[in-house]
Coordinates of C-alpha atoms and ligand atoms in Angstrom, one line a residue:
X115 CA 2.7 36.7 -0.7
X116 CA -0.3 37.7 1.3
X117 CA -1.4 35.8 4.4
X118 CA -4.3 34.3 2.3
X119 CA -2.0 33.2 -0.4
X120 CA 0.5 31.5 2.1
X121 CA -2.4 29.6 3.8
X122 CA -3.9 28.5 0.6
X123 CA -0.5 27.3 -0.2
X124 CA -0.4 25.0 2.9
X125 CA -3.8 23.6 2.0
X126 CA -4.5 20.2 0.3
X127 CA -8.0 19.3 -0.8
X128 CA -9.6 16.3 -2.4
X129 CA -10.7 16.6 -6.2
X130 CA -14.2 15.6 -5.1
X131 CA -14.5 18.7 -3.0
X132 CA -12.6 21.3 -5.0
X133 CA -12.9 22.8 -8.5
X134 CA -10.2 24.4 -10.6
X135 CA -11.7 27.6 -10.0
X136 CA -11.6 27.1 -6.3
X137 CA -7.8 26.4 -6.7
X138 CA -7.5 29.8 -8.2
X139 CA -9.7 31.8 -5.9
X140 CA -8.2 30.4 -2.7
X141 CA -4.6 29.9 -3.9
X142 CA -4.6 26.2 -3.1
X143 CA -1.1 24.6 -3.0
X144 CA -2.2 21.0 -3.5
X145 CA -4.8 18.6 -4.3
X146 CA -5.3 14.9 -4.2
X147 CA -7.4 12.1 -5.4
X148 CA -8.2 9.8 -2.4
X149 CA -8.7 6.2 -3.1
X150 CA -11.7 5.9 -5.3
X151 CA -11.7 9.4 -6.5
X152 CA -11.4 9.6 -10.3
X153 CA -12.0 12.5 -12.9
X154 CA -15.7 13.1 -13.2
X155 CA -16.0 10.2 -10.6
X156 CA -15.7 7.8 -13.5
X157 CA -14.0 4.7 -12.4
X158 CA -13.4 3.7 -16.1
X159 CA -12.0 7.1 -17.0
X160 CA -9.4 7.3 -19.6
X161 CA -5.7 8.4 -19.1
X162 CA -6.8 11.5 -21.2
X163 CA -9.4 12.3 -18.7
X164 CA -6.8 12.5 -16.1
X165 CA -4.6 14.6 -18.1
X166 CA -7.3 17.0 -19.0
X167 CA -8.3 17.5 -15.3
X168 CA -4.6 17.8 -14.3
X169 CA -4.2 20.5 -16.8
X170 CA -7.4 22.4 -15.6
X171 CA -6.1 22.4 -12.1
X172 CA -2.7 23.5 -13.2
X173 CA -3.9 26.4 -15.4
X174 CA -6.2 27.5 -12.7
X175 CA -3.3 27.8 -10.2
X176 CA -1.2 29.7 -12.7
X177 CA -4.1 32.3 -13.1
X178 CA -4.4 33.6 -9.7
X179 CA -3.7 37.3 -9.1
X180 CA -0.4 36.6 -7.3
X181 CA 2.5 38.6 -8.4
X182 CA 4.5 35.3 -9.0
X183 CA 2.1 32.4 -9.8
X184 CA 2.7 29.1 -7.8
X185 CA 1.4 25.8 -9.6
X186 CA -0.7 23.5 -7.6
X187 CA 0.7 19.9 -7.0
X188 CA -1.4 16.8 -7.4
X189 CA -0.8 13.8 -5.0
X190 CA -2.2 10.2 -5.5
X191 CA -1.9 6.9 -3.7
X192 CA 0.0 4.8 -6.3
X193 CA 1.1 2.2 -3.9
X194 CA 1.3 -0.9 -6.3
X195 CA 1.3 0.8 -9.7
X196 CA -0.9 3.6 -10.6
X197 CA -3.7 1.8 -8.9
X198 CA -6.5 4.4 -9.2
X199 CA -6.4 4.3 -12.9
X200 CA -8.6 1.9 -15.0
X201 CA -6.5 -0.4 -17.1
X202 CA -3.1 0.2 -15.1
X203 CA -0.9 -2.8 -14.5
X204 CA -0.9 -3.4 -10.7
X205 CA 2.1 -4.7 -9.1
X206 CA 2.1 -7.1 -6.0
X207 CA 1.5 -5.2 -2.8
X208 CA 4.5 -4.5 -0.6
X209 CA 4.3 -7.8 1.5
X210 CA 4.8 -9.8 -1.6
X211 CA 7.6 -7.6 -2.9
X212 CA 9.3 -8.0 0.5
X213 CA 9.4 -11.6 -0.1
X214 CA 11.4 -11.1 -3.2
X215 CA 14.3 -9.7 -1.3
X216 CA 15.3 -7.7 -4.3
X217 CA 15.9 -3.9 -3.9
X218 CA 16.9 -3.6 -7.6
X219 CA 13.4 -4.8 -8.6
X220 CA 11.9 -2.1 -6.4
X221 CA 13.9 0.6 -8.2
X222 CA 12.5 -0.8 -11.5
X223 CA 9.0 -0.8 -10.2
X224 CA 9.4 2.6 -8.8
X225 CA 10.4 3.9 -12.2
X226 CA 7.7 2.2 -14.1
X227 CA 5.1 3.5 -11.6
X228 CA 6.5 7.1 -11.9
X229 CA 6.0 6.8 -15.8
X230 CA 2.5 5.6 -15.2
X231 CA 1.8 8.5 -12.8
X232 CA 3.4 11.2 -15.1
X233 CA 1.3 9.8 -18.0
X234 CA -1.8 11.1 -16.2
X235 CA -0.2 14.5 -15.5
X236 CA 0.3 13.8 -11.8
X237 CA 3.8 14.5 -10.1
X238 CA 3.5 13.2 -6.5
X239 CA 3.2 9.6 -5.2
X240 CA 2.0 9.0 -1.7
X241 CA 4.5 6.1 -1.5
X242 CA 6.2 4.0 -0.3
X243 CA 4.9 3.0 3.1
X244 CA 7.8 2.4 5.4
X245 CA 6.0 0.6 8.2
X246 CA 8.0 -2.2 10.0
X247 CA 5.0 -4.2 10.9
X248 CA 5.2 -6.0 14.3
X249 CA 1.7 -7.6 14.5
X250 CA -0.2 -9.1 11.4
X251 CA -3.5 -8.1 13.0
X252 CA -3.0 -4.7 11.3
X253 CA -5.1 -4.1 8.4
X254 CA -2.3 -2.3 6.6
X255 CA 0.1 -5.3 7.1
X256 CA 0.4 -5.7 3.2
X257 CA 1.5 -2.1 2.8
X258 CA 4.7 -3.1 4.7
X259 CA 7.6 -4.7 2.9
X260 CA 9.0 -6.6 6.0
X261 CA 9.3 -6.9 9.8
X262 CA 13.0 -6.4 9.2
X263 CA 14.1 -2.8 9.6
X264 CA 17.2 -3.5 7.4
X265 CA 15.2 -4.7 4.5
X266 CA 12.8 -1.8 4.8
X267 CA 15.7 0.6 4.8
X268 CA 17.1 -1.0 1.6
X269 CA 13.8 -1.1 -0.1
X270 CA 13.0 2.4 0.9
X271 CA 16.1 3.9 -0.7
X272 CA 15.5 1.8 -3.8
X273 CA 11.8 2.7 -4.2
X274 CA 12.4 6.5 -3.6
X275 CA 15.2 6.5 -6.2
X276 CA 13.0 4.7 -8.5
X277 CA 10.0 7.0 -8.2
X278 CA 12.0 10.2 -7.9
X279 CA 14.7 9.5 -10.5
X280 CA 16.1 12.7 -11.8
X281 CA 14.0 15.3 -10.0
X282 CA 12.5 17.7 -12.5
X283 CA 12.5 15.2 -15.5
X284 CA 9.3 14.1 -17.3
X285 CA 9.4 10.7 -15.7
X286 CA 10.1 11.8 -12.2
X287 CA 7.5 12.0 -9.3
X288 CA 7.9 13.2 -5.7
X289 CA 7.9 10.1 -3.3
X290 CA 6.5 10.2 0.2
X291 CA 8.0 8.4 3.2
X292 CA 5.1 7.3 5.3
X293 CA 3.7 7.2 7.9
X294 CA 6.0 8.9 10.3
X295 CA 6.6 7.5 13.0
X296 CA 5.7 4.1 14.2
X297 CA 2.6 3.2 12.1
X298 CA 3.4 -0.4 12.0
X299 CA 4.2 -0.8 15.8
X300 CA 0.8 -0.2 17.4
X301 CA -0.3 -2.5 20.2
X302 CA -2.5 -5.4 19.0
X303 CA -1.9 -4.1 15.5
X304 CA -4.6 -1.6 16.0
X305 CA -4.9 0.8 13.2
X306 CA -4.3 4.4 14.2
X307 CA -3.5 2.9 17.7
X308 CA -0.7 3.5 20.1
X309 CA 3.0 2.4 19.5
X310 CA 4.2 1.5 23.0
X311 CA 8.0 1.2 22.8
X312 CA 11.2 2.8 23.7
X313 CA 12.5 6.0 21.9
X314 CA 15.6 3.9 21.0
X315 CA 13.6 1.2 19.6
X316 CA 11.5 3.8 17.7
X317 CA 14.6 4.9 15.8
X318 CA 16.1 1.4 15.5
X319 CA 13.1 -0.3 14.1
X320 CA 10.4 2.1 12.8
X321 CA 12.6 4.9 11.6
X322 CA 14.8 2.5 9.5
X323 CA 13.0 3.1 6.3
X324 CA 13.4 6.8 6.7
X325 CA 17.2 6.5 6.8
X326 CA 17.0 4.8 3.5
X327 CA 14.3 7.3 1.9
X328 CA 16.5 10.2 3.1
X329 CA 19.7 8.8 1.6
X330 CA 17.6 8.9 -1.7
X331 CA 16.7 12.4 -1.2
X332 CA 13.1 11.8 -0.5
X333 CA 11.0 15.1 -1.0
X334 CA 8.0 14.6 1.3
X335 CA 7.0 12.8 4.5
X336 CA 3.6 11.9 5.6
X337 CA 2.6 11.9 9.3
X338 CA 1.2 8.8 10.9
X339 CA -2.3 8.6 12.5
X340 CA -0.8 6.5 15.4
X341 CA 0.4 7.6 18.8
X342 CA 3.7 7.1 20.6
X343 CA 4.0 6.1 24.2
X344 CA 7.6 5.9 25.5
X345 CA 7.8 2.6 27.7
X346 CA 11.3 3.8 29.0
X347 CA 9.9 7.1 30.6
X348 CA 6.1 6.3 30.7
X349 CA 5.5 9.4 28.8
X350 CA 2.5 9.2 26.5
X351 CA 3.3 11.7 23.7
X352 CA -0.1 11.1 22.1
X353 CA -0.9 11.6 18.3
X354 CA 2.0 11.9 16.0
X355 CA 0.0 14.8 14.2
X356 CA 0.6 16.8 17.2
X357 CA 4.3 15.8 18.0
X358 CA 6.6 18.7 17.6
X359 CA 9.5 16.8 19.1
X360 CA 9.4 14.0 16.5
X361 CA 8.1 16.0 13.6
X362 CA 10.5 18.9 14.0
X363 CA 13.3 18.4 16.4
X364 CA 14.0 14.8 15.2
X365 CA 12.9 14.7 11.7
X366 CA 14.3 18.1 10.6
X367 CA 16.9 18.8 13.5
X368 CA 18.5 15.4 13.9
X369 CA 17.7 13.6 10.5
X370 CA 18.1 16.8 8.4
X371 CA 15.0 16.4 6.3
X372 CA 14.5 19.4 4.2
X373 CA 11.4 18.5 2.2
X374 CA 7.8 19.0 3.1
X375 CA 5.7 17.2 5.8
X376 CA 2.1 16.4 4.9
X377 CA -0.6 15.4 7.3
X378 CA -2.7 12.4 6.6
X379 CA -6.3 12.5 5.6
X380 CA -8.0 14.7 8.2
X381 CA -5.1 13.6 10.5
X382 CA -5.0 17.0 12.2
X383 CA -8.6 16.4 13.6
X384 CA -7.2 13.5 15.7
X385 CA -5.2 15.8 17.8
X386 CA -6.8 16.4 21.2
X387 CA -8.7 19.8 21.1
X388 CA -8.6 19.9 17.2
X389 CA -11.2 19.5 14.5
X390 CA -10.6 18.4 10.9
X391 CA -10.5 22.1 9.9
X392 CA -8.8 23.7 12.8
X393 CA -5.6 22.6 14.5
X394 CA -2.9 25.3 15.2
X395 CA -1.1 22.5 17.3
X396 CA -0.4 20.3 14.2
X397 CA 0.9 23.3 12.1
X398 CA 3.1 24.4 15.1
X399 CA 4.2 20.8 15.5
X400 CA 5.8 20.9 12.0
X401 CA 3.0 20.0 9.6
X402 CA 3.7 22.0 6.4
X403 CA 0.8 21.0 4.2
X404 CA -2.6 20.0 5.7
X405 CA -4.4 17.3 3.9
X406 CA -8.0 18.6 4.8
X407 CA -9.9 16.9 1.9
X408 CA -13.3 18.4 2.4
X409 CA -13.3 21.1 5.0
X410 CA -10.5 23.0 3.4
X411 CA -12.3 26.4 3.2
X412 CA -13.0 26.4 6.9
X413 CA -9.4 25.2 7.6
X414 CA -8.2 28.4 5.5
X415 CA -10.4 30.8 7.4
X416 CA -9.6 29.2 10.9
X417 CA -5.8 29.2 10.1
X418 CA -5.8 32.8 8.9
X419 CA -7.6 33.7 12.2
X420 CA -4.9 31.7 14.1
X421 CA -2.1 33.6 12.6
X422 CA -3.8 37.0 13.1
X423 CA -4.5 36.0 16.9
X424 CA -0.8 34.7 17.0
X425 CA -1.7 31.2 18.0
X426 CA 0.4 30.4 14.9
X427 CA 3.5 32.6 14.4
X428 CA 3.7 34.0 10.8
X429 CA 7.3 32.5 10.7
X430 CA 5.8 29.0 10.9
X431 CA 3.4 29.8 8.0
X432 CA 6.3 31.3 6.0
X433 CA 8.5 28.3 6.7
X434 CA 5.8 25.8 5.6
X435 CA 4.9 27.7 2.5
X436 CA 8.7 28.1 1.7
X437 CA 9.3 24.4 1.9
X438 CA 6.3 23.5 -0.2
X439 CA 7.4 26.0 -2.9
X440 CA 11.1 24.6 -2.7
X441 CA 9.8 21.1 -3.3
X442 CA 7.8 22.3 -6.2
X443 CA 10.7 24.0 -7.6
X444 CA 13.0 21.0 -7.4
X445 CA 10.2 18.9 -9.1
X446 CA 10.2 21.2 -12.0
X447 CA 6.4 22.1 -11.6
X448 CA 7.2 25.8 -12.2
X449 CA 8.8 24.9 -15.6
X450 CA 5.6 23.6 -17.4
X451 CA 2.3 21.9 -16.9
X452 CA 2.9 18.3 -16.2
X453 CA 0.0 17.6 -18.5
X454 CA 0.9 19.8 -21.3
X455 CA 4.7 19.3 -21.2
X456 CA 6.6 16.2 -22.2
X457 CA 5.3 13.1 -20.4
X458 CA 5.1 9.3 -21.1
X459 CA 2.3 8.1 -23.3
X460 CA -0.8 6.2 -22.2
X461 CA 0.9 3.0 -23.3
X462 CA 3.0 2.9 -20.0
X463 CA -0.1 2.0 -18.1
X464 CA 0.1 -1.7 -19.3
X465 CA 2.7 -1.8 -22.0
X466 CA 4.2 -5.4 -22.7
X467 CA 7.4 -4.3 -20.7
X468 CA 5.5 -3.0 -17.7
X469 CA 3.4 -6.3 -17.7
X470 CA 6.6 -8.4 -17.9
X471 CA 8.0 -6.4 -15.0
X472 CA 4.9 -7.0 -13.0
X473 CA 5.0 -10.8 -14.0
X474 CA 8.6 -11.1 -12.9
X475 CA 7.7 -9.5 -9.6
X476 CA 4.7 -11.9 -9.1
X477 CA 7.1 -14.8 -9.7
X478 CA 9.6 -13.5 -7.2
X479 CA 7.0 -12.8 -4.6
X480 CA 5.8 -16.3 -4.1
X481 CA 6.8 -18.2 -1.1
X482 CA 6.5 -22.0 -1.2
X483 CA 5.7 -23.3 2.4
X484 CA 4.9 -27.0 1.7
X485 CA 5.7 -29.2 -1.4
X486 CA 5.1 -32.9 -0.8
X487 CA 6.1 -33.4 -4.5
X488 CA 3.0 -31.9 -6.2
X489 CA 4.9 -29.1 -7.8
X490 CA 5.6 -28.3 -10.5
X491 CA 2.1 -29.3 -11.9
X492 CA 2.2 -31.4 -14.8
X493 CA 0.5 -30.0 -18.0
X494 CA -2.7 -32.1 -17.9
X495 CA -6.3 -31.4 -17.2
X496 CA -6.5 -29.0 -14.1
X497 CA -9.5 -28.3 -11.9
X498 CA -9.3 -24.8 -10.2
X499 CA -11.3 -24.1 -7.1
X500 CA -12.0 -21.3 -4.8
X501 CA -13.9 -17.9 -4.9
X502 CA -10.5 -16.1 -5.3
X503 CA -9.3 -18.0 -8.3
X504 CA -11.1 -15.9 -10.8
X505 CA -11.3 -12.6 -8.9
X506 CA -9.0 -9.8 -9.8
X507 CA -10.4 -7.7 -6.8
X508 CA -9.1 -10.5 -4.4
X509 CA -5.9 -11.1 -6.4
X510 CA -5.2 -7.3 -6.2
X511 CA -6.4 -6.4 -2.7
X512 CA -7.1 -2.9 -1.2
X513 CA -6.1 0.3 -3.1
X514 CA -7.1 -1.1 -6.4
X515 CA -9.5 1.1 -8.3
X516 CA -11.2 1.9 -5.1
X517 CA -9.8 2.6 -1.7
X518 CA -11.1 -0.7 -0.1
X519 CA -10.6 -2.7 -3.2
X520 CA -14.3 -3.4 -3.1
X521 CA -17.2 -2.6 -5.4
X522 CA -15.2 -3.8 -8.4
X523 CA -15.4 -7.0 -10.4
X524 CA -12.9 -8.8 -12.6
X525 CA -14.1 -7.1 -15.8
X526 CA -13.1 -3.7 -14.2
X527 CA -9.4 -4.7 -14.7
X528 CA -8.7 -5.1 -18.4
X529 CA -5.1 -5.9 -19.5
X530 CA -5.0 -8.4 -16.6
X531 CA -5.2 -12.1 -15.9
X532 CA -6.8 -13.8 -13.0
X533 CA -5.1 -17.0 -12.0
X534 CA -7.9 -18.9 -13.8
X535 CA -7.4 -17.0 -16.9
X536 CA -3.6 -17.3 -16.6
X537 CA -3.9 -21.0 -16.3
X538 CA -6.3 -21.3 -19.3
X539 CA -3.9 -19.2 -21.4
X540 CA -1.1 -21.6 -20.4
X541 CA -2.8 -24.9 -20.9
X542 CA -5.8 -24.1 -23.3
X543 CA -9.4 -23.4 -21.8
X544 CA -10.5 -26.9 -22.6
X545 CA -7.9 -28.3 -20.2
X546 CA -8.9 -26.1 -17.2
X547 CA -12.3 -26.4 -15.3
X548 CA -13.4 -24.1 -12.5
X549 CA -15.6 -24.5 -9.7
X550 CA -15.9 -21.8 -7.0
X551 CA -16.7 -24.3 -4.0
X552 CA -15.9 -27.7 -5.5
X553 CA -19.4 -29.0 -5.1
X554 CA -20.3 -32.0 -7.1
X555 CA -17.0 -32.2 -9.0
X556 CA -15.6 -35.7 -10.0
X557 CA -12.0 -34.7 -9.2
X558 CA -10.7 -38.1 -10.6
X559 CA -11.1 -36.5 -14.1
X560 CA -8.1 -34.1 -13.3
X561 CA -4.3 -34.6 -13.1
X562 CA -4.1 -31.8 -10.6
X563 CA -6.1 -29.3 -8.5
X564 CA -5.3 -25.7 -7.9
X565 CA -7.2 -24.3 -4.8
X566 CA -7.2 -20.6 -4.0
X567 CA -7.9 -19.4 -0.6
X568 CA -8.4 -15.7 -0.4
X569 CA -9.2 -12.7 1.9
X570 CA -11.6 -10.2 0.6
X571 CA -10.0 -6.9 -0.2
X572 CA -9.6 -4.2 2.5
X573 CA -7.7 -1.3 3.5
X574 CA -6.8 0.4 6.9
X575 CA -9.0 -0.1 9.8
X576 CA -11.4 -2.4 7.7
X577 CA -8.6 -4.9 7.5
X578 CA -7.8 -5.0 11.1
X579 CA -8.2 -8.5 12.9
X580 CA -9.3 -6.9 16.0
X581 CA -7.8 -8.4 19.2
X582 CA -8.6 -11.0 20.7
X583 CA -10.1 -12.6 17.4
X584 CA -8.2 -15.5 15.9
X585 CA -5.7 -15.2 13.3
X586 CA -7.0 -18.5 11.7
X587 CA -7.9 -18.0 7.9
X588 CA -10.7 -20.4 8.0
X589 CA -12.4 -18.7 11.0
X590 CA -12.9 -15.6 8.8
X591 CA -13.4 -17.5 5.6
X592 CA -15.0 -21.0 6.3
X593 CA -15.9 -21.4 2.7
X594 CA -12.3 -21.9 1.7
X595 CA -11.9 -24.9 4.1
X596 CA -15.1 -26.3 2.9
X597 CA -14.1 -26.0 -0.7
X598 CA -10.9 -27.8 0.1
X599 CA -12.5 -30.5 2.0
X600 CA -14.7 -31.1 -1.1
X601 CA -11.7 -31.7 -3.4
X602 CA -8.8 -32.9 -1.2
X603 CA -7.6 -36.4 -0.1
X604 CA -9.1 -38.1 -3.2
X605 CA -5.8 -39.1 -4.8
X606 CA -5.3 -35.9 -7.0
X607 CA -2.7 -33.6 -5.9
X608 CA -3.9 -30.3 -4.5
X609 CA -1.8 -27.1 -4.8
X610 CA -3.2 -24.3 -2.6
X611 CA -2.4 -20.7 -3.0
X612 CA -3.4 -18.2 -0.3
X613 CA -4.1 -14.6 -1.4
X614 CA -3.8 -12.6 1.8
X615 CA -2.5 -9.3 3.1
X616 CA -0.6 -10.8 6.0
X617 CA 0.6 -14.1 7.3
X618 CA -2.3 -16.1 8.9
X619 CA -2.8 -19.4 10.7
X620 CA -3.4 -22.0 7.9
X621 CA -2.6 -25.4 9.5
X622 CA -6.0 -26.8 8.4
X623 CA -5.5 -25.6 4.9
X624 CA -2.0 -26.9 4.7
X625 CA -2.9 -30.4 6.0
X626 CA -5.4 -30.6 3.0
X627 CA -2.9 -29.5 0.5
X628 CA 0.1 -31.4 -1.1
X629 CA 1.6 -27.9 -1.8
X630 CA 1.0 -24.6 -0.2
X631 CA 2.1 -21.2 -1.6
X632 CA 1.9 -18.0 0.2
X633 CA 1.0 -15.6 -2.9
X634 CA 0.1 -12.7 -0.7
X635 CA -1.6 -10.0 -3.0
X636 CA -0.1 -10.6 -6.5
X637 CA -1.9 -7.9 -8.5
X638 CA -3.0 -8.0 -12.2
X639 CA -0.5 -10.4 -13.6
X640 CA -1.8 -13.8 -13.0
X641 CA 0.5 -15.3 -15.7
X642 CA 3.5 -14.8 -13.0
X643 CA 1.4 -17.3 -10.8
X644 CA 1.1 -19.9 -13.7
X645 CA 4.9 -19.6 -14.5
X646 CA 5.8 -21.1 -11.2
X647 CA 3.0 -23.5 -10.7
X648 CA 3.2 -25.3 -14.1
X649 CA 5.8 -27.4 -15.4
X650 CA 7.4 -26.5 -18.8
X651 CA 6.3 -28.6 -21.9
X652 CA 9.2 -30.9 -21.2
X653 CA 8.0 -31.6 -17.8
X654 CA 10.7 -29.7 -16.0
X655 CA 10.2 -26.6 -13.7
X656 CA 9.9 -23.4 -15.9
X657 CA 10.7 -21.3 -12.9
X658 CA 11.7 -22.1 -9.2
X659 CA 10.4 -20.6 -6.1
X660 CA 12.8 -17.9 -4.8
X661 CA 10.6 -16.0 -2.5
X662 CA 11.3 -16.0 1.3
X663 CA 8.9 -14.9 3.9
X664 CA 9.6 -11.2 5.1
X665 CA 7.4 -11.9 8.1
X666 CA 7.3 -14.8 10.7
X667 CA 4.3 -17.1 10.0
X668 CA 2.2 -17.9 12.9
X669 CA 2.0 -21.6 14.2
X670 CA -1.5 -21.3 15.7
X671 CA -4.4 -19.2 15.9
X672 CA -2.7 -16.5 18.0
X673 CA 0.5 -14.6 18.1
X674 CA 2.8 -16.8 20.1
X675 CA 4.0 -15.3 23.4
X676 CA 7.1 -17.6 23.4
X677 CA 8.2 -16.3 19.9
X678 CA 7.5 -19.8 18.4
X679 CA 6.3 -19.7 14.8
X680 CA 5.4 -22.1 12.2
X681 CA 7.8 -20.7 9.7
X682 CA 10.5 -17.9 10.6
X683 CA 11.1 -14.8 8.5
X684 CA 13.5 -15.9 5.7
X685 CA 11.8 -19.4 5.3
X686 CA 10.9 -20.5 1.8
X687 CA 11.2 -23.9 -0.1
X688 CA 12.3 -24.3 -3.6
X689 CA 11.5 -27.2 -5.9
X690 CA 15.0 -28.3 -5.7
X691 CA 14.8 -28.3 -1.8
X692 CA 11.3 -29.8 -1.2
X693 CA 10.4 -30.6 2.5
X694 CA 7.8 -33.0 3.8
X695 CA 5.8 -31.0 6.3
X696 CA 4.0 -33.7 7.8
X697 CA 0.5 -33.2 9.6
X698 CA 0.1 -30.1 11.5
X699 CA -1.9 -29.9 14.8
X700 CA -5.5 -28.8 14.1
X701 CA -7.0 -27.6 17.4
X702 CA -10.7 -26.4 17.8
X703 CA -10.8 -22.9 16.5
X704 CA -9.7 -20.4 19.1
X705 CA -12.5 -18.1 20.2
X706 CA -10.4 -15.6 21.9
X707 CA -6.6 -15.0 22.0
X708 CA -4.5 -14.5 25.2
X709 CA -3.1 -10.9 25.8
X710 CA -0.2 -10.0 23.4
X711 CA 2.9 -8.2 24.3
X712 CA 2.8 -6.0 21.1
Ligands
GLC934 C1 -5.3 7.4 4.0 C2 -3.9 6.8 4.3 C3 -2.7 7.4 3.6 C4 -3.1 7.9 2.3 C5 -4.1 9.1 2.5 C6 -4.5 9.8 1.1 O1 -6.0 7.5 5.0 O2 -3.6 6.7 5.7 O3 -1.8 6.3 3.5 O4 -2.0 8.4 1.5 O5 -5.1 8.8 3.3 O6 -5.4 8.8 0.4

C-alpha cells in the first residue's frame, strides 16, 4: 500500500461530507452516519435506501486502483436498537436495561439489534457505552447501565456477544467498547470534563466494562472526550485522545486488546495543540482510526505531511492500517458486500418478535418506588395526564431518529405505541381520556389517573444539569408539578411515571402520587408499560414490578455529601411487597447546590 492508501485507510468521514466516489479517490477506510444523518438526508428513508447507499460506498471502495482492494466499513450509533432508522423498534435506553439486572436479556437485545443493523447493510455499531456513571448531572447518564462496575462488566460481555455473535456471519456486527477511559466519572458529571481519581480506581471502577467486553472479543474501542487527573500523584494526564499511556501501554500492553481504536467525533481536535484535522499526538498515542467527519481531506493531507516530516513514524501508520484491515478480515467484509450478500430482511426492524422482546425489556426496566395500594390499576375509565404521555420523542429520549431526539414527533415513529396509545389499546379508546396539563378536568369521572412527568430528549452536553443547578425535576419542568397539582388529592388514585435519563429529586411528585414508577426512557414499546400498570381482566396483576434501581436515587435537590439517598441502588418494590412511603420533605427549591466531591 502507498502512504496515501494507508492514510486513507485510517480516516473515517461522515456520510454528509463524503461521496462514494470520494471513498474511491481517497482510499477511505471507514464512514459513519452521525446521529441525524440518513441516506439522502431523508429521516423517513426506507431500509432499501440504507442498503442502496451502503452498496454504493462498498463498491466504490472496491474499485480503487489498489493492488488489493480494501472494503470500506460503515459505523453507526445503534445504541438502543437501530435508532437512526425510520420505523425501527427502539429498546429502553441503557439506564432502564440496567434496572432489569438481566445480562441474558442484553445478549438477546444485542442480537436483535445486530440483525436490524445488518438489514441496512451496515456492519459496525458504536455500542455499548460502558460508562460507570458517578454523578447523575451527566447528560449521558442514560447511556450507562449502572453505577455498579460489576453489573457493567456483566452487561458488557453479554451485549458484545449479542452484537458480534459469530464474527463474519450475516447477523454479526462489530461492537464498540466506549468511551475509553473514565467517561462516566467526570467532576460534577460535566460532559467531556475531567475524571479526577486514582489510577487504581480508574481500573477498578471505570475499566470494569472493558474487562467484560474484552472477554467477549470486542473488536473496537472508542476513546473518550474526557480527561484524567490522577489524584494519587497529582498528575494531570489531560485529554484521553492524547494519552499514549492509557491508549497503548494499558489498553494494548496490559489488557491485550487486539482490535482497532477509533477516536470520537472530532475528538482529536481537543488535544492541546491540535485541530480537528491535524493531530500527530493522537495518532502517536494509539488512535488507529480517526473520526474526522467533515475535515477528512485536510486530515489526510496533514497526516501524510506528518509522516513525511517524521512527526508520525511510518511504523505507527502501518500498525494502525494493519489493525483496521485485520478487523475487517475478521468481520467478513472482504468476502462480500454487506448489502449484496445474505442479510436479514427489513422485517427485523419491527417484527412481532422484536417488538415482543422490546416489550419484555420495558416491563423489566420499570422500578416501583412507591405504591400506597394504587397498583395494579383497575380496568375502569382512566384519565391520562402529562406532556410526555403521548410523546414518543420523550418516551424514547436522545439518539432517536436524530442525535438529540428533537425535531421529531410521535407520528415519526410508526410501529410504536406511546403510553397513551398503549392504554387505549388495552382498555379501549372510549375508556381512556387525555389531558396534557389536567386543566378543567372533572377527575371524579375516572377510576384512576395515570400521570407522566418527563424530561425533554437530549444527548451529550445538552443534557448536563450544570453544577450548581438543582437536581429537582420540577425545577426544570414545573409544568409537570402543575399538572399533578390539578388532578391529585381528589379521591382518585394517581399513578405517576417518570420518563427521565437519570435519577432526579422528585419528592414533590411522589407526595402527590399514590404510586410512583421510575420508567427511565422506555423506547417505542408503550405496551410494556401498560402490561405492568393495568390489572388483568380478572383484577389480578398481569405482571409484577421486577426492576431494581441501578443507581442511587437522590433524597433532595443536591447530591448528598454524606451519601444519604432516598433509595439506594438495588431498591425497588413489587406488588407483593408494597411499602407506604409516607410524606417526603418538600423544602423550597434549592437555587444552588453545595460543592460536590465527584
Ligand atoms: C458522539 C459520541 C459518540 C458517538 C460518536 C459518533 O459525539 O460521543 O458516543 O459514537 O459521536 O456519533
